CSV table of C-alpha atoms in Angstrom, one decimal:
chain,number,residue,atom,x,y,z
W,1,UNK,CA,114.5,-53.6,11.5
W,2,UNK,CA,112.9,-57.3,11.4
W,3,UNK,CA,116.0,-58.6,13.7
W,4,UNK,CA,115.7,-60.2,17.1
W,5,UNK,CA,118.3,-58.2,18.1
W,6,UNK,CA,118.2,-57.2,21.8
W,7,UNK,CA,118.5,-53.5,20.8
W,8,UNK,CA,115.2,-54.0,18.7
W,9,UNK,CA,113.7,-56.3,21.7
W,10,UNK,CA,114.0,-53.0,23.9
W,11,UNK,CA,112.3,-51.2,21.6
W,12,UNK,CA,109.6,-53.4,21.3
W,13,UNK,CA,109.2,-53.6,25.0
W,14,UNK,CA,109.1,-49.7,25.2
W,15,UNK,CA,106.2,-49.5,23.0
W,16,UNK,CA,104.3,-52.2,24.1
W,17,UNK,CA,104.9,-50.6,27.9
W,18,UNK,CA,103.5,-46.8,26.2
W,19,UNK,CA,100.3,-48.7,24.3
W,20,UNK,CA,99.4,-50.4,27.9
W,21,UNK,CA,99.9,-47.1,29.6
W,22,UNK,CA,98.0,-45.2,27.3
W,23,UNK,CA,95.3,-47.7,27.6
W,24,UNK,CA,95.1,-47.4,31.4
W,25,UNK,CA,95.2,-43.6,31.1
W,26,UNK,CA,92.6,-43.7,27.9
W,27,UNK,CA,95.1,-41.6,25.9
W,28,UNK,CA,94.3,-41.3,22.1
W,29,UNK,CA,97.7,-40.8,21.5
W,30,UNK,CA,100.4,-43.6,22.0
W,31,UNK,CA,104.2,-42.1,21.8
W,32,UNK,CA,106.1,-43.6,18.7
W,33,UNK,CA,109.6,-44.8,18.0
W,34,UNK,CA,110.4,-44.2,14.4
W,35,UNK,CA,112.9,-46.8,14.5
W,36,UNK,CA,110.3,-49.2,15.4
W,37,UNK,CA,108.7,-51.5,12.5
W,38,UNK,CA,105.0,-50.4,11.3
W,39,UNK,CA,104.2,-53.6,11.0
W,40,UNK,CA,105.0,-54.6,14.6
W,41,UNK,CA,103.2,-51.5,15.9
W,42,UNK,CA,100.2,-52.6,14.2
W,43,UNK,CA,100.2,-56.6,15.2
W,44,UNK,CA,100.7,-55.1,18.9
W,45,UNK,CA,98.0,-52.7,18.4
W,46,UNK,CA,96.0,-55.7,16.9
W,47,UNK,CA,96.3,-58.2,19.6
W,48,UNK,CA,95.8,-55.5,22.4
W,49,UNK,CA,92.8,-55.1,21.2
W,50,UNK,CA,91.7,-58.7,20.4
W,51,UNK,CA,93.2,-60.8,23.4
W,52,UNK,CA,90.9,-59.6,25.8
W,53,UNK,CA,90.8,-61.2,29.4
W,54,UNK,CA,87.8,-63.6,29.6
W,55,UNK,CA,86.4,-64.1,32.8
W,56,UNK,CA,84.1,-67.6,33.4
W,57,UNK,CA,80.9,-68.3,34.3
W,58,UNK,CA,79.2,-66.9,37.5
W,59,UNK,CA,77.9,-70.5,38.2
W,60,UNK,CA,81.7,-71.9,38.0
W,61,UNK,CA,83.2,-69.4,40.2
W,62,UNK,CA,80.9,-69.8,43.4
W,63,UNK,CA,80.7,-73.4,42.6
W,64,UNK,CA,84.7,-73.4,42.5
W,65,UNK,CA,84.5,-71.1,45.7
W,66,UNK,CA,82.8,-73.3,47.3
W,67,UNK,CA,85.2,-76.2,46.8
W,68,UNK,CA,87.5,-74.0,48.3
W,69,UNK,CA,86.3,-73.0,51.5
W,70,UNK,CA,85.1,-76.7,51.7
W,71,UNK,CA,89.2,-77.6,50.8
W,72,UNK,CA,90.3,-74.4,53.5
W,73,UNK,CA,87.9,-75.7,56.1
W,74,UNK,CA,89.7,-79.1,55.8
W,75,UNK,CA,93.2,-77.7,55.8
W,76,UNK,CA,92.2,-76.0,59.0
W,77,UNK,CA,91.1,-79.4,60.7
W,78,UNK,CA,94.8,-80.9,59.4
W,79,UNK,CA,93.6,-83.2,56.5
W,80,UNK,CA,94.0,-82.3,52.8
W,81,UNK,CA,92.8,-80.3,50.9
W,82,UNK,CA,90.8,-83.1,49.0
W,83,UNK,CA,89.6,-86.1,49.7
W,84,UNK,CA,91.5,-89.5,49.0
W,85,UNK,CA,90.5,-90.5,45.6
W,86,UNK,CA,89.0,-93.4,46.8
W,87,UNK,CA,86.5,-91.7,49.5
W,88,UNK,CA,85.7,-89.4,46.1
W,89,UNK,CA,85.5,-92.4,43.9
W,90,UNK,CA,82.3,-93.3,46.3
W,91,UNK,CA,80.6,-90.4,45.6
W,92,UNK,CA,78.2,-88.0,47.3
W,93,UNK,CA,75.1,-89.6,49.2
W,94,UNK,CA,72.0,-88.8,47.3
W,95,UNK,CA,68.9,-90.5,49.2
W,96,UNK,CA,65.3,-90.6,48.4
W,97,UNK,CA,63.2,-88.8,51.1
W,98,UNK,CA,60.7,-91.6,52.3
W,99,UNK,CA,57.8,-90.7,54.0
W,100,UNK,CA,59.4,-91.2,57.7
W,101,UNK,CA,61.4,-88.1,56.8
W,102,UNK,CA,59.8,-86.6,59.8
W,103,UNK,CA,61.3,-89.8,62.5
W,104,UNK,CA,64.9,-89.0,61.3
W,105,UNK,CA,67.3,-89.8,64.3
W,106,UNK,CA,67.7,-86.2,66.7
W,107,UNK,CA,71.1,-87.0,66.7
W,108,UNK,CA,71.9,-86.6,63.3
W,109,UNK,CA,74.1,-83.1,63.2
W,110,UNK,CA,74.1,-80.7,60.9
W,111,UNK,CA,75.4,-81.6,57.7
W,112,UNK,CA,76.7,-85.0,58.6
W,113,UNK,CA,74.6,-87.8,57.3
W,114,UNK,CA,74.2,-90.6,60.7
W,115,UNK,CA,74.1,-93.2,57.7
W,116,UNK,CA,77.0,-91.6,55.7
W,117,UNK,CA,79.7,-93.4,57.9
W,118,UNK,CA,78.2,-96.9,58.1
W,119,UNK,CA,77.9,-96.8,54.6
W,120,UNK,CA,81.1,-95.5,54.0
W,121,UNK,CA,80.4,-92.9,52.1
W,122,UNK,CA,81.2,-89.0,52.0
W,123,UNK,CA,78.8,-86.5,52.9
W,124,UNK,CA,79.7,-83.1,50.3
W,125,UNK,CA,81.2,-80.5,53.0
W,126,UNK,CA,79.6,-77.9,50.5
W,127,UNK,CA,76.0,-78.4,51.2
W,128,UNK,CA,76.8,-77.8,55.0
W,129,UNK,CA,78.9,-74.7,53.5
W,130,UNK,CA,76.1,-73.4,51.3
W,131,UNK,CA,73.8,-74.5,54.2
W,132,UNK,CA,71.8,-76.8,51.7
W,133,UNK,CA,69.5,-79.4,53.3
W,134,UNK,CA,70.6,-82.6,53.9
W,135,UNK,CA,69.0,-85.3,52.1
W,136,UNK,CA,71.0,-88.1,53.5
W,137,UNK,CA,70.2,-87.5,57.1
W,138,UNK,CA,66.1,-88.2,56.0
W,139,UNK,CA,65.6,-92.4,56.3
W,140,UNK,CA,66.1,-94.4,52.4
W,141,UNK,CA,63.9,-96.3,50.6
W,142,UNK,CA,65.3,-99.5,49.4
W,143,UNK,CA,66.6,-99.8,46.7
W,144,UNK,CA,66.9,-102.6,43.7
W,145,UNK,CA,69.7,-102.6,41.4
W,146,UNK,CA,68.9,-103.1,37.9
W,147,UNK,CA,65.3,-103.0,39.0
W,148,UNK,CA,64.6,-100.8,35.6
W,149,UNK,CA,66.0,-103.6,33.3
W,150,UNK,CA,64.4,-106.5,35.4
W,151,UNK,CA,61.0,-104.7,35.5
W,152,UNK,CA,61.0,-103.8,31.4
W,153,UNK,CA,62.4,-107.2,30.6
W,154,UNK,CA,59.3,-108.9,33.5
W,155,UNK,CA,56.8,-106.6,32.0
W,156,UNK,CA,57.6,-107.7,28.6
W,157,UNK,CA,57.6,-111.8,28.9
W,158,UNK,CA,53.6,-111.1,30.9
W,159,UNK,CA,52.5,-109.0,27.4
W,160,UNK,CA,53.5,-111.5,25.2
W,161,UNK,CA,52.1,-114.7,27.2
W,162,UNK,CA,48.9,-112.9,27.7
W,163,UNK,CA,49.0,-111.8,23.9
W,164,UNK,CA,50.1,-115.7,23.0
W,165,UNK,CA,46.5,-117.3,25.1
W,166,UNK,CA,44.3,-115.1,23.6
W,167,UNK,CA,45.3,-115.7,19.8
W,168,UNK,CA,45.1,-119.2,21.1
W,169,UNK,CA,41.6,-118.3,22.4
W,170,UNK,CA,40.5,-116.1,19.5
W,171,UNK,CA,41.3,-118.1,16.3
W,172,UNK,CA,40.7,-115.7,13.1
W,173,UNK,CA,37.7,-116.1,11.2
W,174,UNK,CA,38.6,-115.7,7.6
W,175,UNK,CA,38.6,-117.7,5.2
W,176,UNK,CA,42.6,-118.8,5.0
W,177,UNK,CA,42.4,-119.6,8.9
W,178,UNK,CA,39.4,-121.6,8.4
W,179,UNK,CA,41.1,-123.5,5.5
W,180,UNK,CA,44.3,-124.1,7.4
W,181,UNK,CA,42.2,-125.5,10.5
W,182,UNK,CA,40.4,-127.6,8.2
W,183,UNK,CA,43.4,-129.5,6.4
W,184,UNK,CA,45.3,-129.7,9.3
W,185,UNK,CA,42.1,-131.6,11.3
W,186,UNK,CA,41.5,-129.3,13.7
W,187,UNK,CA,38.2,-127.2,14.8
W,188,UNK,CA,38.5,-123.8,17.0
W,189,UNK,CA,36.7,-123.7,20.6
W,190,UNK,CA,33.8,-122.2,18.6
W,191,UNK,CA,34.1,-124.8,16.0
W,192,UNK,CA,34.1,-127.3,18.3
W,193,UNK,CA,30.7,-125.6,20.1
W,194,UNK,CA,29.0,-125.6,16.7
W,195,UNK,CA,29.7,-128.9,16.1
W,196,UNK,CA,28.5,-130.0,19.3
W,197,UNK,CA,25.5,-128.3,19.0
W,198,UNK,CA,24.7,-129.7,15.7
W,199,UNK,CA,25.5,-133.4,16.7
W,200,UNK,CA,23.1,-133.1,20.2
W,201,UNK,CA,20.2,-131.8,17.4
W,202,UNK,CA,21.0,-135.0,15.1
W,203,UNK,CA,21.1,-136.7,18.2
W,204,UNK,CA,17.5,-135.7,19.4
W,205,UNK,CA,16.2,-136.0,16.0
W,206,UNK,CA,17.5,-139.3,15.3
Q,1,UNK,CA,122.7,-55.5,39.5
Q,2,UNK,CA,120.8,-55.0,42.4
Q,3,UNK,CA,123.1,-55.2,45.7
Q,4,UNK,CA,121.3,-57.7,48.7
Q,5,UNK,CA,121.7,-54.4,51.0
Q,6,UNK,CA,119.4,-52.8,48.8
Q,7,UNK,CA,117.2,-56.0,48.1
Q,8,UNK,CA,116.4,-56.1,51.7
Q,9,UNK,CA,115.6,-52.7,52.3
Q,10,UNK,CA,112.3,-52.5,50.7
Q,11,UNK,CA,110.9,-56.2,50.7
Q,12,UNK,CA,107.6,-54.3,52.0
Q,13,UNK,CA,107.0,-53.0,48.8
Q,14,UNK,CA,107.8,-56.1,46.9
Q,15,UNK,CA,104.6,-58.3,47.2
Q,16,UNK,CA,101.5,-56.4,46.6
Q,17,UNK,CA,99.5,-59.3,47.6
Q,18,UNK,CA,101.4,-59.8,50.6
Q,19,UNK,CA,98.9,-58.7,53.4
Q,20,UNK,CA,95.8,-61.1,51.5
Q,21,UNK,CA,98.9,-63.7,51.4
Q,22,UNK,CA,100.0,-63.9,55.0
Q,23,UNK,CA,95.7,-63.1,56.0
Q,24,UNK,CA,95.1,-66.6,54.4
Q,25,UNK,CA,98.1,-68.5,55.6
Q,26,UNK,CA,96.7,-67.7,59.2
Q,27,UNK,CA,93.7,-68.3,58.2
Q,28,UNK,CA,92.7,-70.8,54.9
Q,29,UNK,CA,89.3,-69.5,54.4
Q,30,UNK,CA,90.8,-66.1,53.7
Q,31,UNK,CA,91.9,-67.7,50.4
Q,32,UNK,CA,88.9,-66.5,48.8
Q,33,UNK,CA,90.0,-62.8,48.4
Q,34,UNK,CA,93.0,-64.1,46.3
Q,35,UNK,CA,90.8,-66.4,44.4
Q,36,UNK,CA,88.6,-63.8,43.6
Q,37,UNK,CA,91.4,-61.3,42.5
Q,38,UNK,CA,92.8,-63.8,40.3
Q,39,UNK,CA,90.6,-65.8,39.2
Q,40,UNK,CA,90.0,-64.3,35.8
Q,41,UNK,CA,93.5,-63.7,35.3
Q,42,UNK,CA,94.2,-67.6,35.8
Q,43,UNK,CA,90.9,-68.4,34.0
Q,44,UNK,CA,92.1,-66.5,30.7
Q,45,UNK,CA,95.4,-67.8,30.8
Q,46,UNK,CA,94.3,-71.4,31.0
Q,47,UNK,CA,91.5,-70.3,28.4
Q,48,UNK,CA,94.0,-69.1,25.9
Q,49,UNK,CA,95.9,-72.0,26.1
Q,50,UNK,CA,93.8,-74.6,26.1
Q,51,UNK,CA,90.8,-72.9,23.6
Q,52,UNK,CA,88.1,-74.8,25.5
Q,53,UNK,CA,86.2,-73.4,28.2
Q,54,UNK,CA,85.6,-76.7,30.2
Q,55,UNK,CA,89.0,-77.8,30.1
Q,56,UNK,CA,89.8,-74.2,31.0
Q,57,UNK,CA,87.8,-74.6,34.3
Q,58,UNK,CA,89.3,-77.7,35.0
Q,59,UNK,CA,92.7,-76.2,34.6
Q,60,UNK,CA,91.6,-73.4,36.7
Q,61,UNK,CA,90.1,-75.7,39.6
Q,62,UNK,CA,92.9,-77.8,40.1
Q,63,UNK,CA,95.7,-74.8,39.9
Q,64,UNK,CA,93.2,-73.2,42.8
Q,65,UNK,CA,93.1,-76.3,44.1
Q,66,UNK,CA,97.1,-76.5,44.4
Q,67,UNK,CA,97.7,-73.4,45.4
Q,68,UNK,CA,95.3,-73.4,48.4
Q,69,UNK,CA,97.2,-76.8,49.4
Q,70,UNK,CA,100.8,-75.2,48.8
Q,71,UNK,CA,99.6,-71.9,50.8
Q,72,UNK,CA,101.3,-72.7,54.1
Q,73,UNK,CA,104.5,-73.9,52.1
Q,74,UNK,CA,104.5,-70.7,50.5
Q,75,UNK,CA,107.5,-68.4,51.1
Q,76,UNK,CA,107.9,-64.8,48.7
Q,77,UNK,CA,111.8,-65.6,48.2
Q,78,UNK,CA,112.7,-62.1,47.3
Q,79,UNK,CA,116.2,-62.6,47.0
Q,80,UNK,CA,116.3,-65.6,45.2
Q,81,UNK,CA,113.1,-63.9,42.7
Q,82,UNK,CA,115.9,-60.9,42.2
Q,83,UNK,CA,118.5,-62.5,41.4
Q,84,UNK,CA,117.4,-65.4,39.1
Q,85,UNK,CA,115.6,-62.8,36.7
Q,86,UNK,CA,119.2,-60.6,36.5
Q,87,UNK,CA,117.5,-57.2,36.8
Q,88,UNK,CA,120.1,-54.7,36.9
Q,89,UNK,CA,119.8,-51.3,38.0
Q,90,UNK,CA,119.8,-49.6,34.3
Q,91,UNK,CA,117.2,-51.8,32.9
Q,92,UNK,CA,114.0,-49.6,34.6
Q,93,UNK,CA,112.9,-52.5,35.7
Q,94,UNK,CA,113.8,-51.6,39.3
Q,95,UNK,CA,110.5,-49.0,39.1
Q,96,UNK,CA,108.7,-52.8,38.0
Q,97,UNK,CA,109.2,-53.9,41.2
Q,98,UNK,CA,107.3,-52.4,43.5
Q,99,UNK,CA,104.2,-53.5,41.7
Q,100,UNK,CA,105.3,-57.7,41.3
Q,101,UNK,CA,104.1,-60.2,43.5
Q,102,UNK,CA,105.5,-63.3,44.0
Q,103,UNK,CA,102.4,-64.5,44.6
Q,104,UNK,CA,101.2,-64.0,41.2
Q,105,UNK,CA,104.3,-65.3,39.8
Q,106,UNK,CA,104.1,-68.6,42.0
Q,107,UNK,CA,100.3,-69.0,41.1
Q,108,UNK,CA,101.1,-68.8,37.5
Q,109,UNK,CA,104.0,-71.4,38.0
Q,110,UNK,CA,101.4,-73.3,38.8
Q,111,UNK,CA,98.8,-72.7,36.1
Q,112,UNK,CA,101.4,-73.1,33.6
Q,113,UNK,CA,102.4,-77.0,35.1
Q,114,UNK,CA,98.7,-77.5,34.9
Q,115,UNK,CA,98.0,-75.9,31.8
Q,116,UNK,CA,100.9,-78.3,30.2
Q,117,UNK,CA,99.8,-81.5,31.4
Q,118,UNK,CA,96.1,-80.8,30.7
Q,119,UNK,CA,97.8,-80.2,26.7
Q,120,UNK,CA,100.2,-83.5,26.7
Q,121,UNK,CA,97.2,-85.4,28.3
Q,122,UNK,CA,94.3,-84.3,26.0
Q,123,UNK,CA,94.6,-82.7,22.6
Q,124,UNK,CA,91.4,-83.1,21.4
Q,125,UNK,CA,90.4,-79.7,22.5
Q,126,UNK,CA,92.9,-77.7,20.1
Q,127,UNK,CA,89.6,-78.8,17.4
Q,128,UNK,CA,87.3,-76.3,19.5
Q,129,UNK,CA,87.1,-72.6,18.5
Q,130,UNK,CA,87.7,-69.7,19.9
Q,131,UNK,CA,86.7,-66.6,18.0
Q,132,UNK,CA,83.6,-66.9,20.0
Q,133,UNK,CA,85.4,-64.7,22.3
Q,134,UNK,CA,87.4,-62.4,19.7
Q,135,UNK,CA,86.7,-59.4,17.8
Q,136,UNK,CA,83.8,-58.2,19.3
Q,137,UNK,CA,82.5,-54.8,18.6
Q,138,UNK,CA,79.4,-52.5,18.5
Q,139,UNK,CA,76.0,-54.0,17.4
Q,140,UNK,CA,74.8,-51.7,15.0
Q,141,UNK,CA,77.5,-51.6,12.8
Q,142,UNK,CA,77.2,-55.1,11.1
Q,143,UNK,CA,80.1,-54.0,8.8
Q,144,UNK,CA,82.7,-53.0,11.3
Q,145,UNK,CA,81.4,-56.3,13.5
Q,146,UNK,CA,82.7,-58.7,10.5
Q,147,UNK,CA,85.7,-56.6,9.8
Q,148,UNK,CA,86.4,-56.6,13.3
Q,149,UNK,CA,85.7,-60.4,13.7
Q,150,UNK,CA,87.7,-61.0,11.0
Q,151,UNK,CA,90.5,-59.7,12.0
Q,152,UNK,CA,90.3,-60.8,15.3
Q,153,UNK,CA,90.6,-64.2,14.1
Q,154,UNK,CA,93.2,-63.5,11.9
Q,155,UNK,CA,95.3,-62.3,15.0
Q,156,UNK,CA,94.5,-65.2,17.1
Q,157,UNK,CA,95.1,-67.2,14.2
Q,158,UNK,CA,98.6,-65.8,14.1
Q,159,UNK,CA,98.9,-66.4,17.9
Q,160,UNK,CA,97.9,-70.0,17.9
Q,161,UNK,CA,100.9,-70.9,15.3
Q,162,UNK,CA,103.4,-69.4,17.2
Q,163,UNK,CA,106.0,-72.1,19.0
Q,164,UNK,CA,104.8,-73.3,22.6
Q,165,UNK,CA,107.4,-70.7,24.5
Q,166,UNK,CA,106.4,-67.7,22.4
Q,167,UNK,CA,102.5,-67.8,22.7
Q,168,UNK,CA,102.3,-68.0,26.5
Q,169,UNK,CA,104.9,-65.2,26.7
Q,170,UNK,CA,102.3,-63.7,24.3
Q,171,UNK,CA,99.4,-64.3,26.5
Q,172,UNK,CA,100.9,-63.5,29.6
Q,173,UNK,CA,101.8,-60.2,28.2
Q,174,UNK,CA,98.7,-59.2,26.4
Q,175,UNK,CA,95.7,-61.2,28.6
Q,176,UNK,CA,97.3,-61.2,31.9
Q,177,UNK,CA,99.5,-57.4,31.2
Q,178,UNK,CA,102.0,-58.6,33.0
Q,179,UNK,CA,105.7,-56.8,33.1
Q,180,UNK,CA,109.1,-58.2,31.2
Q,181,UNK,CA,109.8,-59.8,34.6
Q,182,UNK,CA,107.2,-61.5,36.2
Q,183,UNK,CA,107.3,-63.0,32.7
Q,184,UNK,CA,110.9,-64.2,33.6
Q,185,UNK,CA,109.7,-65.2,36.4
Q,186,UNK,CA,107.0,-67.4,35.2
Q,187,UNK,CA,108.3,-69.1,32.3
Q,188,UNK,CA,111.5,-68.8,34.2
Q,189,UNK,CA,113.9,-67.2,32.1
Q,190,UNK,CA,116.1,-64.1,32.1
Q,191,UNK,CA,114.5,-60.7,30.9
Q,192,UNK,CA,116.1,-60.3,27.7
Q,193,UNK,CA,115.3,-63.6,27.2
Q,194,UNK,CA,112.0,-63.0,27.6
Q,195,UNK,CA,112.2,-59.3,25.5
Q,196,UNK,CA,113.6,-61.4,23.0
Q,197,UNK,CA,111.1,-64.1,22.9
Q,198,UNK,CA,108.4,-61.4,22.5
Q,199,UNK,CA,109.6,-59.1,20.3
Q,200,UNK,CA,110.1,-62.5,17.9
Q,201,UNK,CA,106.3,-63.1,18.9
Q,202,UNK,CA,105.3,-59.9,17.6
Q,203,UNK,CA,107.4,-59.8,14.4
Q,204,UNK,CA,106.0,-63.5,13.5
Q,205,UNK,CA,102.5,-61.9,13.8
Q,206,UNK,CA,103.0,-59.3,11.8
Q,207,UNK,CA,104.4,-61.4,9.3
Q,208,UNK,CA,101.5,-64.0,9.1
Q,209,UNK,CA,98.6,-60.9,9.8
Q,210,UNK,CA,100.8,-59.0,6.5
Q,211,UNK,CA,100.3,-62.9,4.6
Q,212,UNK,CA,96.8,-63.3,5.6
Q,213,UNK,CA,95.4,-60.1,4.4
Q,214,UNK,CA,97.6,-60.2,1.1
């Protein structure tokens, strides 16, 4: 009974074809060949029931039906259905809204940037699709790249000269700083003040 | 075998899809209703094959993606769908064919090119699970849930070790219920080729489910 015969491959087929129709007719009952190996009624019966079709996300469809009328609406004009890899290597303009978002050129259309093509970039066909507003046709700030990295790294050489002049300016008081001061000749600002101080009294006195 | 005369007297009734088929070659953006008709049929398939849902939606994208490109190219070849699958007129697949579309068929042409290039190109997904998606059953019977889970796994586990040609025949006829011959059709192969193929699926299965549970 365990050949691959095609005799047996019929009769595989023929019960697989009666579990199906049973399921799509809810029938309890599913008609049996006797010939037919148990065991290969009950790995069918098993994977009928476990390979269920899985559908994906609601999120990824509409996203992915989007794409699509975006590709069908670009068929229709006689271009392909996606864009050159290197117009989609540029990516999508994604511009800050400044505040002369108001001023934005009248001639702008709808859901074509006026700065997308002098830049060279791409505006995505799916906001005008989804009729999401378009950022890019609102004026951009500037820009400064690596301006994160230059800032942290300009930001951190100011802390530690301003932390450097006022150690320099406030010399610790204890006893160890004192002594080090002391056998290396040196007096602090205050130090210095004291001793000032002290020598204009001897002075007066003497 | 089926004689031409009798191939071309009924090529109304061959493609099912053919009206959403020739709406959307007129018109692209009529695509969508055959996207959204098959969409979880393609989705699984990929799904099944590739055990990864991202990868799967990839897959999925770009065989959308093709088939809306190859749309105006597309041509239901009844003739030449007839006669490379061999059907003869005592198989009772003749009945079959009122219900195939070539569309289907050429749409899961597609997703199986796809679906094997995303595999030779990235195998790193065969690590991901999926009995997320097996074996599920009711709630309050924690019992019957493991059980059930169990041997849900235990079948896909049997699936996944099955040889490259024999698992999608598998899938196709279990996820996507599809007939003997659009299975021909797809993987391109005769029928009995294809009865074979899954009748050897089947007794592999039962083998390894009969091995796991001893």
């Amino acid at each position: 009974m365990l050949g691959g015969t095609p005799r047996d491959a019929r009769r595989t087929e023929r019960y697989l074809d009666g579990l199906m129709a049973a399921d799509e007719r809810r029938a309890a009952e599913i008609p049996v060949d006797t010939d037919i190996d148990p065991a290969i009624c009950l790995a069918t019966r098993q994977l009928r029931a476990d390979l269920v079709r899985v559908h994906p996300s609601f999120r990824f469809e509409e996203a992915l039906a989007a794409r699509l009328a975006a590709g069908a609406a670009r068929l229709q004009a006689g271009l392909p259905v996606r864009q050159p890899e290197a117009t989609a290597a540029a990516g999508i303009l994604a511009a800050f809204r400044g505040p002369g978002a108001a001023e934005a050129p009248s001639n702008v259309a709808a859901g074509q940037s006026a700065v997308a093509p002098a830049m060279g970039l791409s505006h995505s066909p799916a906001m005008s699709f989804r009729r999401l507003p378009d950022v890019a046709a609102h004026p951009r700030r500037p820009l400064i790249m690596g301006g994160v990295g230059v800032g942290v790294a300009s930001a951190a050489i100011s802390l530690g000269a301003v932390y450097v002049a006022w150690r320099h300016s406030h010399p610790t008081s204890g006893r160890m700083s004192r002594a080090v001061r002391a056998a290396h000749g040196r007096a602090s600002h205050s130090g210095r003040r004291r001793s000032g101080v002290i020598n204009e009294i001897l002075g007066v006195v003497s | 075998m089926l004689a031409k005369s009798e191939v071309g007297a009924r090529p109304a009734r061959l493609d099912r899809d053919r009206g959403l088929v020739e709406a959307a070659q007129r018109d692209p953006s009529r695509f969508d209703a055959l996207y959204r008709k098959y969409l979880a049929q393609v989705y699984s398939y990929a799904y099944y094959e590739l055990r990864d849902h991202h990868a799967a939606e990839d897959a999925t994208e770009r065989v959308f993606m093709q088939a809306l490109a190859g749309l105006p190219r597309f041509e239901e070849r009844v003739d030449e769908f007839i006669a490379s699958r061999g059907v003869t007129a005592t198989s009772g697949s003749a009945s079959d064919m009122a219900d195939i579309s070539t569309f289907r068929v050429w749409l899961f042409r597609i997703a199986r090119n796809v679906v094997a290039n995303e595999r030779r190109s990235d195998r790193r997904r065969l690590a991901a699970p999926l009995e997320d998606a097996l074996g599920l059953s009711a709630p309050d019977d924690v019992a019957e849930s493991v059980a059930a889970r169990e041997a849900g796994s235990a079948a896909w586990r049997a699936v996944a070790r099955l040889p490259e040609d024999r698992r999608r025949a598998v899938i196709l006829r279990f996820v996507d219920e599809m007939g003997t011959a659009e299975i021909a059709a797809v993987l391109g192969r005769s029928e009995g080729a294809v009865r074979v193929l899954l009748h050897r699926a089947l007794r592999s299965v039962a083998q390894d489910l009969r091995r796991q549970l001893s």
